Amino acid sequence: MKKTLMFVFATITIFILIFFVFCFLSGIKKTNNRNLIPFPTSIQLSPLPPKVQDRINISGVEVKDFTKNPGRIDSQKDVFITEGEEYRISYLAPFNHFKITIIKSPFEEIRQKAEQDFLKRLEITKEEACRLNVSESTPSFVDPSLAGKSFPLSFCSPN
Amino acid sequence: MDNDAEALISQQETTENLRRKGGYFIISGILYGFPDADSTSEIGIGGITIEISGKFKSQNIISGVNGEFSSDLFPSGEYTFSVHDPYGKYFQKSFKIKLLQDIYFPVFVSFLGKRRRKNFLRLREAYKYRIAGSVLTRTKKPISGVEISIKSIHIDSNLFSKLISKISLFPKREKDEKKTISIKLISDHLGTFFSGDLPNGSYILKCTDSNGKYKFSSKFIVLKGILPHIVFTGYDSSDLEELKKKLEERKEEAPKETQPTQERTEEKEVTNKPKTEGDGKESIEKAAPQTGQEKQREELNNIVSSEITETPEKTSFGQQIPKMPKEEAPPSISLSIRTPAPKTSDFQATPIKISETAAVPKIEIPVIRNAPIINIINPPTSPANAFSNTVMKGSSSMFNSGLKATGNGLNKAIDTANTGIRGAKFFFTAARTIAMAGTNPGIWIAAGIGILLFLLFFFFDGGGGFSLPEAKVARGNNMGGGGGAPPSGGPPSSALVSCPVVGGTISTHSFKADPGNGHCSISYGACDPNSRRAKSIDVPTGGENIILPTIQGQTANWTYVNHFQLQVTDCENPVNNSCGNELVFVNNIDNTHNWTLFIAHIGFTGMTPGQTYPSGTIVGSSAIDHVHISIGKDVPDPTSMPAGSTDLRSGWMAADAEAGMCGYTAIPPGGICPIGSLYCSPAYLNTFFNDPVVAQKASIICQRESGSDPGVINKNCGTNDYSVGLFQINLVAHCPGAYGAGAWGPQSCDNLLSLEKRNACEAQLLDPVENIKKAVEIYNSWGSFKPWSTAAACNIQ
């Protein structure tokens, strides 16, 4: 009787152990770290890759380095590429986003000018421009009917 | 000036060293995540509450505008790091940290309830050989746009690096291992930098600011085989001035000969370091001989020590690190690598390859989701610390499985258990006992009983293996009192307030959402469209229980403050001659702010008046086929309950159109103007306007006023404008002393009194953060957005 009891307990114990060891091992397999060394996890926060001959990489597109000799840079590191009487082009660094602001009417006409200038200043093609985060807008003091809306580059497909 | 700066910085670093040696540390970092679901770039997330709690000290910190946070001084010990977003948008699982040195870590916060594929990619990337770090100001704010140069001084030619080179960005290294790798990185908007894949080897890092604004203490560092998260600290001119003053004050107060011995010793160590010369190919004298595992451990400590004083020298495995050119080889560096310091006073770092078999006794990975975290290694010199070596790594799978461990044997398992599974330690100890039991039947039986008891304990405690913590949290809500509540108030959504009927949809909308058929419409039975009733919704219950809702995805504590019995005429289809009861709940935020919830047609409730219940608690079941729901924000005298059609108190919101309840996609408050993006996004403005509803209104105004361009200026004097920035703050009215009386009245654009003052105001308000702060100030002083013409145009109250 004593032996039987012992056998039962031992069997149960072994099965339970196997179960938990299996659970445990299957858990660590996935994260088993070959290095026993602390290692920084990646922090790919839209880093700017190495500059290559006055060009920088933004959103996977090589653009002319507009951070050199910019019109103005604010405390958030936003770069104001051009601040004209008709339109403004800026790079909003915290959002990795280009903003074209039309500040003179008529909107469509000035928009075309601004977009051409945008391509020229960044020395990129239209296709490349469409891969960047770019939005266009106009403030209410310029055109209340269009104010608040956000437009893509006119030559980019909606998709 | 550069020499002065270097001396000042060096002095400051020494002071910091002394503070750290005193056992007081700082926990700092940056919270970052995606601003919205569609965004592809991450930003610092401000306004998030970080709770650091421990046995000796606790502190709540709110992350700054750029997501940065920094604690007070904390004594060494174990702390729990938790992140709470007051608006319930972001999430990060809390984790434990062993504070044995200053810690800096970027913490990724993800959207509550959502997972992005990118998180998994992030995990995989973590295992590659890369250099990452941050560039910060003294106050732990990120510095972007500075250049970090990485130059190899030796590339390993082992099999692993060959393999890496085949799959990495450096395929040519296989042919020419000795060719130098030189990379320049630019710190991004969060001050972070990241190298991409690199072959195994030794590297020099140097941080420089081409604009000359910041000086860096660290000229270079040689890292080999170990790539911790590096933190460069930048000092601007004001910092240096401050340091200079402090230094002078210190000198006045304490003559040099009375300076602490420790400090002087350190300085001596630093200045006595062998200066390197030559073209980088000369051999370097070997450091004092050390052998064996002890040496390896000490070297590991040195490498991860917080202040590394670098002297290129021969490595323990015989490789010679070439000397640096003279101009790149200052006598010392003090680069902050925010990892625990060794307890020894030796701060000399030896560039050394740490092999996979390096004697790091144990590594424990706390449960952290997606967070690129810091490296923490305790000095393995003390047996007490041997159990506390910790590496934190961001890992989605870690989160999913609740807990993972790396390492060897049962000791590792015991460490794992320490991270938070109640009772697990007991199990593993029992397991080890069994393993040692051998053939002794007594021990086998005892162990078996122990394990069975352990399992029974878990079974009755409601647990379930390795994912227990979450299960218990969910179960915890059931203790709420009103009778078995489900774990939460429905899935997280973009709604301000969740639906009290899980999965419920609206049968009768508010007047605002549906003026034709909604409450108080003519077809419904006309009543005042500004009344509470007009803003209410009806939601069929389908026999489901009614639960208390969440607010902005977060649990709210609702106090059951009032109730009354509805009359039989208060519904179209009474059951058993009853339309049920109307219950009033208030979530008091403070004395003046509250959320008020009315739920009508409740048939039975187990709730006790005056008691407070969390979101998710079951209110009861409906007496008829639906419930009638009203929600309000800052409703005055919220405990009173006038009839719905006559309740014209301010604060009631259209439950569907404004609060987004029960599947209705909320339209912006104001309705007819788009919500802003970028700087004008509600998420960004939430940090400044401490109310999501207000932030949403502000977003509309901001977007319309400036299109989210912080540099816009309207100089049209024809409208008495000189309006600047995101919120178009009019300097004619908001720049004291700049304008005087004129054609437009006491403050008129045609009478510029001080160009200097206006320019100063303009410069200040062109800054997006300052502009938003000013907008908040104006909003608070008015109590509304009335000063902006856009508010009227967009029907914003």
mmCIF file of N, CA, C and O in Angstrom, chain B residues 602-645:
data_model
loop_
_atom_site.group_PDB
_atom_site.id
_atom_site.type_symbol
_atom_site.label_atom_id
_atom_site.label_comp_id
_atom_site.label_asym_id
_atom_site.label_seq_id
_atom_site.Cartn_x
_atom_site.Cartn_y
_atom_site.Cartn_z
ATOM 1 N N ILE B 602 -33.774 51.390 -15.476
ATOM 2 C CA ILE B 602 -33.135 50.257 -14.794
ATOM 3 C C ILE B 602 -34.199 49.546 -13.955
ATOM 4 O O ILE B 602 -34.914 50.183 -13.169
ATOM 5 N N GLY B 603 -34.308 48.250 -14.125
ATOM 6 C CA GLY B 603 -35.305 47.499 -13.378
ATOM 7 C C GLY B 603 -34.794 47.072 -12.016
ATOM 8 O O GLY B 603 -35.376 47.342 -10.985
ATOM 9 N N PHE B 604 -33.663 46.415 -12.025
ATOM 10 C CA PHE B 604 -33.114 45.949 -10.754
ATOM 11 C C PHE B 604 -31.662 46.382 -10.662
ATOM 12 O O PHE B 604 -30.919 46.331 -11.634
ATOM 13 N N THR B 605 -31.293 46.824 -9.471
ATOM 14 C CA THR B 605 -29.875 47.106 -9.238
ATOM 15 C C THR B 605 -29.474 46.613 -7.855
ATOM 16 O O THR B 605 -30.254 46.703 -6.895
ATOM 17 N N GLY B 606 -28.286 46.101 -7.768
ATOM 18 C CA GLY B 606 -27.757 45.668 -6.476
ATOM 19 C C GLY B 606 -26.890 46.738 -5.853
ATOM 20 O O GLY B 606 -26.227 46.504 -4.845
ATOM 21 N N MET B 607 -26.868 47.914 -6.472
ATOM 22 C CA MET B 607 -25.981 48.966 -5.984
ATOM 23 C C MET B 607 -26.561 49.684 -4.773
ATOM 24 O O MET B 607 -27.782 49.792 -4.626
ATOM 25 N N THR B 608 -25.682 50.185 -3.971
ATOM 26 C CA THR B 608 -26.086 50.899 -2.763
ATOM 27 C C THR B 608 -25.864 52.392 -2.966
ATOM 28 O O THR B 608 -24.745 52.792 -3.327
ATOM 29 N N PRO B 609 -26.888 53.210 -2.748
ATOM 30 C CA PRO B 609 -26.689 54.657 -2.898
ATOM 31 C C PRO B 609 -25.552 55.159 -2.002
ATOM 32 O O PRO B 609 -25.405 54.706 -0.863
ATOM 33 N N GLY B 610 -24.767 56.056 -2.556
ATOM 34 C CA GLY B 610 -23.645 56.618 -1.807
ATOM 35 C C GLY B 610 -22.347 55.864 -2.012
ATOM 36 O O GLY B 610 -21.271 56.377 -1.710
ATOM 37 N N GLN B 611 -22.440 54.673 -2.563
ATOM 38 C CA GLN B 611 -21.226 53.889 -2.791
ATOM 39 C C GLN B 611 -20.592 54.262 -4.132
ATOM 40 O O GLN B 611 -21.266 54.735 -5.042
ATOM 41 N N THR B 612 -19.301 54.021 -4.212
ATOM 42 C CA THR B 612 -18.565 54.329 -5.444
ATOM 43 C C THR B 612 -18.144 53.024 -6.113
ATOM 44 O O THR B 612 -17.662 52.106 -5.443
ATOM 45 N N TYR B 613 -18.340 52.980 -7.400
ATOM 46 C CA TYR B 613 -18.046 51.767 -8.159
ATOM 47 C C TYR B 613 -17.191 52.105 -9.377
ATOM 48 O O TYR B 613 -17.397 53.140 -10.012
ATOM 49 N N PRO B 614 -16.286 51.223 -9.711
ATOM 50 C CA PRO B 614 -15.450 51.495 -10.891
ATOM 51 C C PRO B 614 -16.174 51.152 -12.190
ATOM 52 O O PRO B 614 -17.161 50.407 -12.184
ATOM 53 N N SER B 615 -15.644 51.698 -13.258
ATOM 54 C CA SER B 615 -16.162 51.354 -14.583
ATOM 55 C C SER B 615 -16.177 49.853 -14.743
ATOM 56 O O SER B 615 -15.265 49.162 -14.302
ATOM 57 N N GLY B 616 -17.193 49.365 -15.393
ATOM 58 C CA GLY B 616 -17.280 47.924 -15.614
ATOM 59 C C GLY B 616 -18.192 47.238 -14.624
ATOM 60 O O GLY B 616 -18.622 46.103 -14.850
ATOM 61 N N THR B 617 -18.493 47.928 -13.524
ATOM 62 C CA THR B 617 -19.380 47.317 -12.533
ATOM 63 C C THR B 617 -20.800 47.257 -13.098
ATOM 64 O O THR B 617 -21.272 48.209 -13.728
ATOM 65 N N ILE B 618 -21.440 46.156 -12.855
ATOM 66 C CA ILE B 618 -22.808 46.005 -13.356
ATOM 67 C C ILE B 618 -23.756 46.876 -12.548
ATOM 68 O O ILE B 618 -23.779 46.825 -11.308
ATOM 69 N N VAL B 619 -24.508 47.686 -13.272
ATOM 70 C CA VAL B 619 -25.509 48.534 -12.628
ATOM 71 C C VAL B 619 -26.757 47.702 -12.354
ATOM 72 O O VAL B 619 -27.360 47.777 -11.290
ATOM 73 N N GLY B 620 -27.130 46.927 -13.320
ATOM 74 C CA GLY B 620 -28.317 46.100 -13.189
ATOM 75 C C GLY B 620 -28.863 45.790 -14.564
ATOM 76 O O GLY B 620 -28.157 45.923 -15.575
ATOM 77 N N SER B 621 -30.116 45.397 -14.589
ATOM 78 C CA SER B 621 -30.739 45.099 -15.883
ATOM 79 C C SER B 621 -31.849 46.113 -16.137
ATOM 80 O O SER B 621 -32.324 46.778 -15.216
ATOM 81 N N SER B 622 -32.266 46.206 -17.364
ATOM 82 C CA SER B 622 -33.273 47.207 -17.694
ATOM 83 C C SER B 622 -34.678 46.655 -17.425
ATOM 84 O O SER B 622 -34.927 45.446 -17.579
ATOM 85 N N ALA B 623 -35.554 47.581 -17.067
ATOM 86 C CA ALA B 623 -36.939 47.175 -16.796
ATOM 87 C C ALA B 623 -37.698 46.969 -18.099
ATOM 88 O O ALA B 623 -38.647 46.190 -18.159
ATOM 89 N N ILE B 624 -37.279 47.690 -19.122
ATOM 90 C CA ILE B 624 -37.938 47.561 -20.431
ATOM 91 C C ILE B 624 -36.905 47.119 -21.466
ATOM 92 O O ILE B 624 -35.857 46.596 -21.093
ATOM 93 N N ASP B 625 -37.177 47.387 -22.723
ATOM 94 C CA ASP B 625 -36.284 46.852 -23.754
ATOM 95 C C ASP B 625 -35.047 47.710 -24.023
ATOM 96 O O ASP B 625 -34.188 47.332 -24.799
ATOM 97 N N HIS B 626 -34.990 48.860 -23.387
ATOM 98 C CA HIS B 626 -33.826 49.718 -23.646
ATOM 99 C C HIS B 626 -33.495 50.543 -22.406
ATOM 100 O O HIS B 626 -34.265 50.579 -21.440
ATOM 101 N N VAL B 627 -32.357 51.204 -22.458
ATOM 102 C CA VAL B 627 -32.027 52.188 -21.424
ATOM 103 C C VAL B 627 -31.871 53.546 -22.091
ATOM 104 O O VAL B 627 -31.538 53.642 -23.283
ATOM 105 N N HIS B 628 -32.104 54.552 -21.300
ATOM 106 C CA HIS B 628 -32.029 55.934 -21.764
ATOM 107 C C HIS B 628 -30.814 56.546 -21.061
ATOM 108 O O HIS B 628 -30.734 56.538 -19.833
ATOM 109 N N ILE B 629 -29.874 57.035 -21.833
ATOM 110 C CA ILE B 629 -28.579 57.427 -21.252
ATOM 111 C C ILE B 629 -28.290 58.900 -21.508
ATOM 112 O O ILE B 629 -28.418 59.392 -22.638
ATOM 113 N N SER B 630 -27.878 59.593 -20.459
ATOM 114 C CA SER B 630 -27.438 60.993 -20.590
ATOM 115 C C SER B 630 -26.053 61.105 -19.973
ATOM 116 O O SER B 630 -25.777 60.504 -18.930
ATOM 117 N N ILE B 631 -25.210 61.891 -20.609
ATOM 118 C CA ILE B 631 -23.853 62.083 -20.083
ATOM 119 C C ILE B 631 -23.532 63.574 -20.100
ATOM 120 O O ILE B 631 -23.894 64.290 -21.036
ATOM 121 N N GLY B 632 -22.876 64.032 -19.052
ATOM 122 C CA GLY B 632 -22.523 65.454 -18.979
ATOM 123 C C GLY B 632 -21.153 65.647 -18.375
ATOM 124 O O GLY B 632 -20.655 64.793 -17.642
ATOM 125 N N LYS B 633 -20.561 66.748 -18.718
ATOM 126 C CA LYS B 633 -19.236 67.086 -18.183
ATOM 127 C C LYS B 633 -19.385 68.396 -17.423
ATOM 128 O O LYS B 633 -19.879 69.381 -17.955
ATOM 129 N N ASP B 634 -18.929 68.402 -16.180
ATOM 130 C CA ASP B 634 -18.964 69.581 -15.326
ATOM 131 C C ASP B 634 -20.383 70.138 -15.186
ATOM 132 O O ASP B 634 -20.608 71.347 -15.230
ATOM 133 N N VAL B 635 -21.307 69.250 -15.045
ATOM 134 C CA VAL B 635 -22.695 69.678 -14.831
ATOM 135 C C VAL B 635 -22.803 70.252 -13.416
ATOM 136 O O VAL B 635 -22.380 69.607 -12.449
ATOM 137 N N PRO B 636 -23.338 71.464 -13.272
ATOM 138 C CA PRO B 636 -23.463 72.024 -11.924
ATOM 139 C C PRO B 636 -24.490 71.253 -11.101
ATOM 140 O O PRO B 636 -25.497 70.789 -11.641
ATOM 141 N N ASP B 637 -24.209 71.146 -9.831
ATOM 142 C CA ASP B 637 -25.079 70.431 -8.907
ATOM 143 C C ASP B 637 -25.484 69.062 -9.492
ATOM 144 O O ASP B 637 -26.672 68.778 -9.712
ATOM 145 N N PRO B 638 -24.518 68.226 -9.733
ATOM 146 C CA PRO B 638 -24.799 67.007 -10.501
ATOM 147 C C PRO B 638 -25.704 66.000 -9.806
ATOM 148 O O PRO B 638 -26.256 65.120 -10.449
ATOM 149 N N THR B 639 -25.838 66.125 -8.469
ATOM 150 C CA THR B 639 -26.649 65.116 -7.776
ATOM 151 C C THR B 639 -28.148 65.374 -7.903
ATOM 152 O O THR B 639 -28.962 64.487 -7.660
ATOM 153 N N SER B 640 -28.517 66.585 -8.278
ATOM 154 C CA SER B 640 -29.950 66.858 -8.435
ATOM 155 C C SER B 640 -30.425 66.263 -9.754
ATOM 156 O O SER B 640 -29.622 66.006 -10.659
ATOM 157 N N MET B 641 -31.697 66.047 -9.853
ATOM 158 C CA MET B 641 -32.188 65.412 -11.083
ATOM 159 C C MET B 641 -33.540 65.989 -11.526
ATOM 160 O O MET B 641 -34.588 65.341 -11.371
ATOM 161 N N PRO B 642 -33.495 67.181 -12.108
ATOM 162 C CA PRO B 642 -34.729 67.705 -12.693
ATOM 163 C C PRO B 642 -35.159 66.841 -13.875
ATOM 164 O O PRO B 642 -34.360 66.061 -14.412
ATOM 165 N N ALA B 643 -36.372 66.998 -14.293
ATOM 166 C CA ALA B 643 -36.874 66.203 -15.422
ATOM 167 C C ALA B 643 -36.035 66.480 -16.665
ATOM 168 O O ALA B 643 -35.558 67.601 -16.873
ATOM 169 N N GLY B 644 -35.876 65.466 -17.456
ATOM 170 C CA GLY B 644 -34.993 65.573 -18.609
ATOM 171 C C GLY B 644 -35.325 66.705 -19.552
ATOM 172 O O GLY B 644 -34.430 67.398 -20.056
ATOM 173 N N SER B 645 -36.620 66.921 -19.774
ATOM 174 C CA SER B 645 -36.995 67.943 -20.757
ATOM 175 C C SER B 645 -36.792 69.351 -20.218
ATOM 176 O O SER B 645 -36.736 70.309 -20.980
#
